[in-house]
Short mmCIF file of C-alpha atoms in Angstrom, two decimals:
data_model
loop_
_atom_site.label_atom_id
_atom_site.label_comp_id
_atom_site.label_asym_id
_atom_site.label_seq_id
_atom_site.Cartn_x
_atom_site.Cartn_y
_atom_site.Cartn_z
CA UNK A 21 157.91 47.95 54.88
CA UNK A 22 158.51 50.79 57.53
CA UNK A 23 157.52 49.45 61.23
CA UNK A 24 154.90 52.07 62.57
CA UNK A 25 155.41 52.51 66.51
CA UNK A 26 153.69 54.15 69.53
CA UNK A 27 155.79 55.57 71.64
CA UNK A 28 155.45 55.54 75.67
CA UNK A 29 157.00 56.78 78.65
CA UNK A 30 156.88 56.31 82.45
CA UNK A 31 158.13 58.64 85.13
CA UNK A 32 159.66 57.12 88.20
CA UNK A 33 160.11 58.55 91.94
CA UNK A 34 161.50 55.57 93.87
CA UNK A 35 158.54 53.81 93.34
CA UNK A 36 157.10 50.37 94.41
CA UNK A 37 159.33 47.32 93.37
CA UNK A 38 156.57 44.95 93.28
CA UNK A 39 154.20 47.46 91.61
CA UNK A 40 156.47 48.56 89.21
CA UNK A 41 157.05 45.08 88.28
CA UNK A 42 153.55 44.40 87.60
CA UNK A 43 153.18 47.32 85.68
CA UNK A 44 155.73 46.93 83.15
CA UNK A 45 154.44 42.91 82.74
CA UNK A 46 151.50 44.66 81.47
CA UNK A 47 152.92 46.96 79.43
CA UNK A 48 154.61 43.98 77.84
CA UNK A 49 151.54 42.32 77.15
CA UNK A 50 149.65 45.08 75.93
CA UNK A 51 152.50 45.80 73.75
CA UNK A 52 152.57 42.32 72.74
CA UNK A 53 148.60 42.15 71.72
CA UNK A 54 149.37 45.29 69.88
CA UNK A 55 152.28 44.13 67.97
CA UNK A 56 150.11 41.04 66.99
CA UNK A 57 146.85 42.77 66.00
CA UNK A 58 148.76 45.87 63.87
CA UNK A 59 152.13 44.98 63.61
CA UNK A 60 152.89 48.29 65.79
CA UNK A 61 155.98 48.22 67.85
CA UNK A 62 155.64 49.87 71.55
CA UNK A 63 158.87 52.02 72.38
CA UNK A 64 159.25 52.47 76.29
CA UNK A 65 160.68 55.17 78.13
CA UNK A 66 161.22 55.07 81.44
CA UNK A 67 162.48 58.58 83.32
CA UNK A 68 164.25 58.03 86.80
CA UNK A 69 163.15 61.25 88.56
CA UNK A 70 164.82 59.49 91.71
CA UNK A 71 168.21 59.09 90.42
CA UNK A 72 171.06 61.43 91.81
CA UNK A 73 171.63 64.32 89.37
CA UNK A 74 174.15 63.85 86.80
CA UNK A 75 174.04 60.14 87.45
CA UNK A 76 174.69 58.06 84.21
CA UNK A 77 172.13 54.94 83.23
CA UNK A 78 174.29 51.77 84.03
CA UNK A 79 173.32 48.15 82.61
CA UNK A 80 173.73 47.20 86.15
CA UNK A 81 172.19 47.30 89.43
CA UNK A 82 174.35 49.75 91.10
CA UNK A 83 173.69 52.13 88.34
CA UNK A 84 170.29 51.00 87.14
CA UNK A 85 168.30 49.57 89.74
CA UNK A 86 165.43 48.84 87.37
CA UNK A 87 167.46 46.78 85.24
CA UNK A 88 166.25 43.57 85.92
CA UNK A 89 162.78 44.57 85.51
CA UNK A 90 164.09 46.02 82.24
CA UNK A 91 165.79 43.42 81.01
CA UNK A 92 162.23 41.25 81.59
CA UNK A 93 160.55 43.44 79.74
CA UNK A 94 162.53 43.25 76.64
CA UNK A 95 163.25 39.61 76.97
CA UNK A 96 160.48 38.37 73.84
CA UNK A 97 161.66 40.41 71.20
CA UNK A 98 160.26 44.07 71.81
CA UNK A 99 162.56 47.09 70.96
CA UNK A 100 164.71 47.92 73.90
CA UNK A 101 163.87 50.33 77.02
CA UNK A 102 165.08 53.52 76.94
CA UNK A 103 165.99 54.85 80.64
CA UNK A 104 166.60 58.63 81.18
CA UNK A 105 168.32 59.26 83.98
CA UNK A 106 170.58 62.04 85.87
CA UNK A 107 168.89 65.31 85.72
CA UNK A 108 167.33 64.83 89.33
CA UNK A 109 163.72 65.94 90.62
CA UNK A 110 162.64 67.89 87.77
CA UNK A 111 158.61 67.09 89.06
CA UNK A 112 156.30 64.56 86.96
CA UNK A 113 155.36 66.38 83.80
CA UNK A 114 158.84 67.81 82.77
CA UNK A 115 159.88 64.20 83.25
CA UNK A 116 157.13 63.04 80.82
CA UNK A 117 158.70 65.69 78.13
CA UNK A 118 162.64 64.72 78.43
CA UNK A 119 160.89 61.32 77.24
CA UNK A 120 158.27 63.60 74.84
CA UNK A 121 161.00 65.08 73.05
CA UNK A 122 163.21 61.74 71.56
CA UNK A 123 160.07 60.12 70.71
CA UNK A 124 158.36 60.77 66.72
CA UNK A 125 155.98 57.88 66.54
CA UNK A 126 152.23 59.18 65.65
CA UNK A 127 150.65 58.82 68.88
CA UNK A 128 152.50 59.23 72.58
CA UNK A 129 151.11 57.58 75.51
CA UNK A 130 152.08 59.01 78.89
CA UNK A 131 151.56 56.42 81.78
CA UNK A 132 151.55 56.33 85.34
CA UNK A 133 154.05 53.15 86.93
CA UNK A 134 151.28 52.83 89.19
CA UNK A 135 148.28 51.23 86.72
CA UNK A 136 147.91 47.57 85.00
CA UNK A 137 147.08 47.62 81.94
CA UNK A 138 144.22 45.42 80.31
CA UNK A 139 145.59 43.20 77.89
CA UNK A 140 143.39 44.97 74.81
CA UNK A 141 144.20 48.71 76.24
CA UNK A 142 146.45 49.16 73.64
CA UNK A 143 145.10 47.95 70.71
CA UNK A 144 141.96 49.58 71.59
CA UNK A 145 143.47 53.08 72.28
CA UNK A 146 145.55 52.82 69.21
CA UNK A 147 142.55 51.64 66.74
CA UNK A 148 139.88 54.18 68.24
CA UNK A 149 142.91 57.20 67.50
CA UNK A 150 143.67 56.03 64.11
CA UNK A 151 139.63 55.74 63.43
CA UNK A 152 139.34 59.19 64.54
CA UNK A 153 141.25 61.57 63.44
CA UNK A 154 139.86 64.64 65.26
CA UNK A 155 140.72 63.07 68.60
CA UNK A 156 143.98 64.27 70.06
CA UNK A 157 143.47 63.19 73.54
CA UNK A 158 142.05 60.12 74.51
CA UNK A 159 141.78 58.74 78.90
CA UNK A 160 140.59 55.50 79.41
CA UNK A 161 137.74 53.73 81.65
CA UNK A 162 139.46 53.69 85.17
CA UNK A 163 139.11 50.67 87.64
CA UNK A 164 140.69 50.97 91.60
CA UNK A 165 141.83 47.51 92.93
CA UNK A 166 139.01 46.66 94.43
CA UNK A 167 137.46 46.77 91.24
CA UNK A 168 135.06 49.39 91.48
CA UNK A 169 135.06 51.85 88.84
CA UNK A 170 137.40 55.53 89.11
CA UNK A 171 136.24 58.70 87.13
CA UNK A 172 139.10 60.35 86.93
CA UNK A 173 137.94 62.59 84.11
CA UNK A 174 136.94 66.19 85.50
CA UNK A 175 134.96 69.29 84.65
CA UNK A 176 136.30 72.35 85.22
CA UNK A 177 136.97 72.79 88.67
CA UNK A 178 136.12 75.34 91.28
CA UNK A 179 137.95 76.06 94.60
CA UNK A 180 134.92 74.64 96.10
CA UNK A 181 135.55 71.40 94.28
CA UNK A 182 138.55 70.98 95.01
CA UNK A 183 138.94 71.82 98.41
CA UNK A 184 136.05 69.12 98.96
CA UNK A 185 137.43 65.86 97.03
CA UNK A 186 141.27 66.85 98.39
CA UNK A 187 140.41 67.56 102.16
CA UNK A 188 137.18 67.10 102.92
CA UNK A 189 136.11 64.56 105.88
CA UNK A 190 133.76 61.88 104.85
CA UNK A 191 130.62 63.49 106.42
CA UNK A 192 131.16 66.38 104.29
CA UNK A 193 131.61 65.05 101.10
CA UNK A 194 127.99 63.06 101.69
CA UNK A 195 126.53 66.55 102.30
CA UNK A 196 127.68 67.96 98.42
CA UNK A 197 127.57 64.48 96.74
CA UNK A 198 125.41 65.44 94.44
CA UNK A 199 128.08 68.32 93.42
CA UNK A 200 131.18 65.70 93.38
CA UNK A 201 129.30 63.62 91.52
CA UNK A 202 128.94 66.23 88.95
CA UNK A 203 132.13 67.35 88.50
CA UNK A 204 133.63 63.75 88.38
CA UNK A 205 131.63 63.60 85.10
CA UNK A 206 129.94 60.24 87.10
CA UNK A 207 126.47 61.10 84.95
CA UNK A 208 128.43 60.44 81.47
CA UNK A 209 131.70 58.15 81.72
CA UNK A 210 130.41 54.88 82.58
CA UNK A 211 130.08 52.64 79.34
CA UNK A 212 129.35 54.70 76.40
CA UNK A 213 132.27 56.69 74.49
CA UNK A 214 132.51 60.44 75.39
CA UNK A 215 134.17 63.30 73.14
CA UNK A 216 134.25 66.96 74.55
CA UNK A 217 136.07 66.78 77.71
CA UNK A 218 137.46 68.70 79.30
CA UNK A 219 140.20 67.46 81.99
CA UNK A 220 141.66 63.98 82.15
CA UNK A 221 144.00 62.57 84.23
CA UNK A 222 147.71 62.44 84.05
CA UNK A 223 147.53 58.49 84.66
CA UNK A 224 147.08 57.52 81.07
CA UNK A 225 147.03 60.40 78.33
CA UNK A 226 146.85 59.03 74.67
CA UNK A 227 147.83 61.71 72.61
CA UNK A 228 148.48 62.79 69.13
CA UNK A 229 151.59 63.28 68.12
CA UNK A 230 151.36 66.36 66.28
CA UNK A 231 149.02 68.16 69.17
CA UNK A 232 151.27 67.48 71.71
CA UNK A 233 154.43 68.71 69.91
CA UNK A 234 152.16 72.01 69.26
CA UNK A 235 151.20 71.94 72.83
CA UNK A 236 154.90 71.94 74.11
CA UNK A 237 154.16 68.66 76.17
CA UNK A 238 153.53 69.75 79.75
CA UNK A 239 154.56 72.66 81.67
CA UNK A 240 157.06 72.18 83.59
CA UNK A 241 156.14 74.79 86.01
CA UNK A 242 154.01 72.04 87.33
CA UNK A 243 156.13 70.33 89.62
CA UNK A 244 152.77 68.03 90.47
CA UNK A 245 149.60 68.19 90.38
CA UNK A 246 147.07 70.02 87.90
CA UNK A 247 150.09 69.43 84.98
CA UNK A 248 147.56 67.38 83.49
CA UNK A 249 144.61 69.46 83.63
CA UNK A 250 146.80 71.59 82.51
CA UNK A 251 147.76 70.25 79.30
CA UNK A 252 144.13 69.18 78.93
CA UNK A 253 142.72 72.35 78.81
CA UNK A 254 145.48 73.41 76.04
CA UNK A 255 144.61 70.45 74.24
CA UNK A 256 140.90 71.13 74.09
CA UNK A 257 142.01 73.73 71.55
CA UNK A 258 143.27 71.70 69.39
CA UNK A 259 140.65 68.70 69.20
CA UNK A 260 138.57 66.13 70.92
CA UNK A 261 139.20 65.21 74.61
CA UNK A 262 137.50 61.54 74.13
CA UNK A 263 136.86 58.97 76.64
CA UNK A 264 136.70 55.32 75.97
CA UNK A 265 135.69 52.49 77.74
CA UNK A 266 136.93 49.89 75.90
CA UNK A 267 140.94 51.12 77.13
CA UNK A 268 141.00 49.93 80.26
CA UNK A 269 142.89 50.14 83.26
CA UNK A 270 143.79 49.12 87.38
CA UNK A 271 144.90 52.59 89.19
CA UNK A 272 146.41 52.37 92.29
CA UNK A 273 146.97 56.17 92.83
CA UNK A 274 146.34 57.81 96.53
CA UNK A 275 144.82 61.33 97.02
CA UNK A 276 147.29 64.39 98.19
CA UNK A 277 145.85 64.96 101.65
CA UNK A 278 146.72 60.89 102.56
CA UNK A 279 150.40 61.79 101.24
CA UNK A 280 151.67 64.50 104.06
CA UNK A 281 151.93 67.91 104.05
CA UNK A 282 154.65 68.58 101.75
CA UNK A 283 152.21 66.92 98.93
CA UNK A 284 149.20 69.32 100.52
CA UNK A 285 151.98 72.23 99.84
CA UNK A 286 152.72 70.96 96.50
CA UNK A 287 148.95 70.63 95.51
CA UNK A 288 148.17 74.25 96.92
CA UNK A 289 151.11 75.72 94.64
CA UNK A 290 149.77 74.40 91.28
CA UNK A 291 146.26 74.94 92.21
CA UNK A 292 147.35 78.66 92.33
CA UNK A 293 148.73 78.42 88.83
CA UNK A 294 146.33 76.88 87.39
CA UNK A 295 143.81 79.29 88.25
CA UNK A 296 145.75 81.76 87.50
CA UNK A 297 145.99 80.62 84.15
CA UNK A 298 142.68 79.31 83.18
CA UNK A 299 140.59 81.61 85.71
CA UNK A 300 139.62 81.35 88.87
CA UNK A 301 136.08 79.68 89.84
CA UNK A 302 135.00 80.00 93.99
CA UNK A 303 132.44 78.22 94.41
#
């Protein structure tokens, strides 16, 4: 009997020890609840954006400092990590597709490091795709770590919109509330499955196989930012966009305009693209 597997991959920027470790444990025990429920093997890849170009993937920790936490991961049995390494900054979504490309399992699952898994997010995503045939994109229900609830799926955006949940103070945002509100889809993702979206984010992306190998994975003129709005509006083309609660997730993500102004520089740059591909929208 052939061993079915979905394929995952996580790009890396120098991230978080701690956070990093936490992440992959619950990987591993998604994957694990998985394996047990479907008999579906989880194949991990994890791309080292960080690591000096043309740099070579050691087993050791002056070559591969995530090797430990590697090693951890694949202590109970699950198929070995794959780490790509050596081709430098190449950004966050052309990361996701040097991973994108060795894969061929049916579904794909790109993944922030920074998120926990649920235990059942897994199984869940995997069972709703394989029930569903016309979804090629599925995002998850979103939880911050203080517990309250993150809507990180979008409609589509105006300048407006953007310009108010990037940069906006506080005493602004309260003024168009109503408006943010809106276009963080808060009326519809709360507990109930959604289909027709339109934007998700780049945190968790459960895709099709077949769509995303039609898509081209991301664009890699996207260094960050809007890659995976992006690649949701392509996808939207193809099939349903769904949201569902029952994947679930901890997202410890941080907004551009905390991050400096090199991130503010970076966000400005693919804003331009992307509204120069999918039209522009004021206000």
């Amino acid at each position: 009997m052939t061993t079915a597997f979905l394929d995952l991959s996580v790009v890396l920027y120098h991230p978080d020890p701690e956070l990093l470790a936490r992440s992959l444990d619950t990987i591993g025990a998604a994957a694990d609840r998985l394996a047990a429920g479907t008999g579906v093997q989880t194949r991990l890849w994890i791309v080292d954006n960080g690591a000096p170009k043309n740099a070579h993937a050691g087993s050791d920790a002056a070559t591969n400092p995530f090797q430990a936490l590697l090693d951890r991961y694949a202590e109970t049995g699950r198929p070995p990590v794959t780490l790509i390494a050596g081709h430098g900054n190449v950004g966050y979504g052309a990361g996701h597709n040097l991973a994108i490309r060795q894969g061929d399992a049916p579904y794909h699952l790109i993944l922030n490091y920074d998120i926990l898994l649920e235990p059942d997010a897994l199984l869940a995503g995997w069972r709703y795709m394989e029930g569903h045939p016309h979804t090629v994109l599925l995002t998850p229900k979103v939880f911050g770590p203080s517990g309250e609830q993150e809507f990180l799926c979008k409609r589509r955006p105006t300048v407006l919109d953007l310009g108010l949940r990037a940069f906006a103070p506080g005493s602004v945002k309260r003024m168009f509330a109503k408006r943010l509100d809106r276009y963080e889809m808060r009326d519809v993702t709360r507990d109930a499955v959604v289909t027709g979206l339109e934007q998700v984010s780049g945190a968790f992306m459960l895709f099709r196989r077949d769509a995303l190998t039609r898509l081209g994975g991301f664009d890699d003129g996207y260094f960050l930012y809007f890659e995976d709005f992006d690649l949701s509006r392509r996808a939207m083309a193809l099939g349903e966009i769904a949201y569902v609660p029952d994947v679930r997730m901890v997202h410890f993500g941080g907004k551009a305009a905390r991050k400096g102004g090199a991130h503010i520089r970076m966000f400005a740059r693919s804003a331009l693209r992307f509204f120069n591909t999918h039209g522009w929208r004021l206000v």
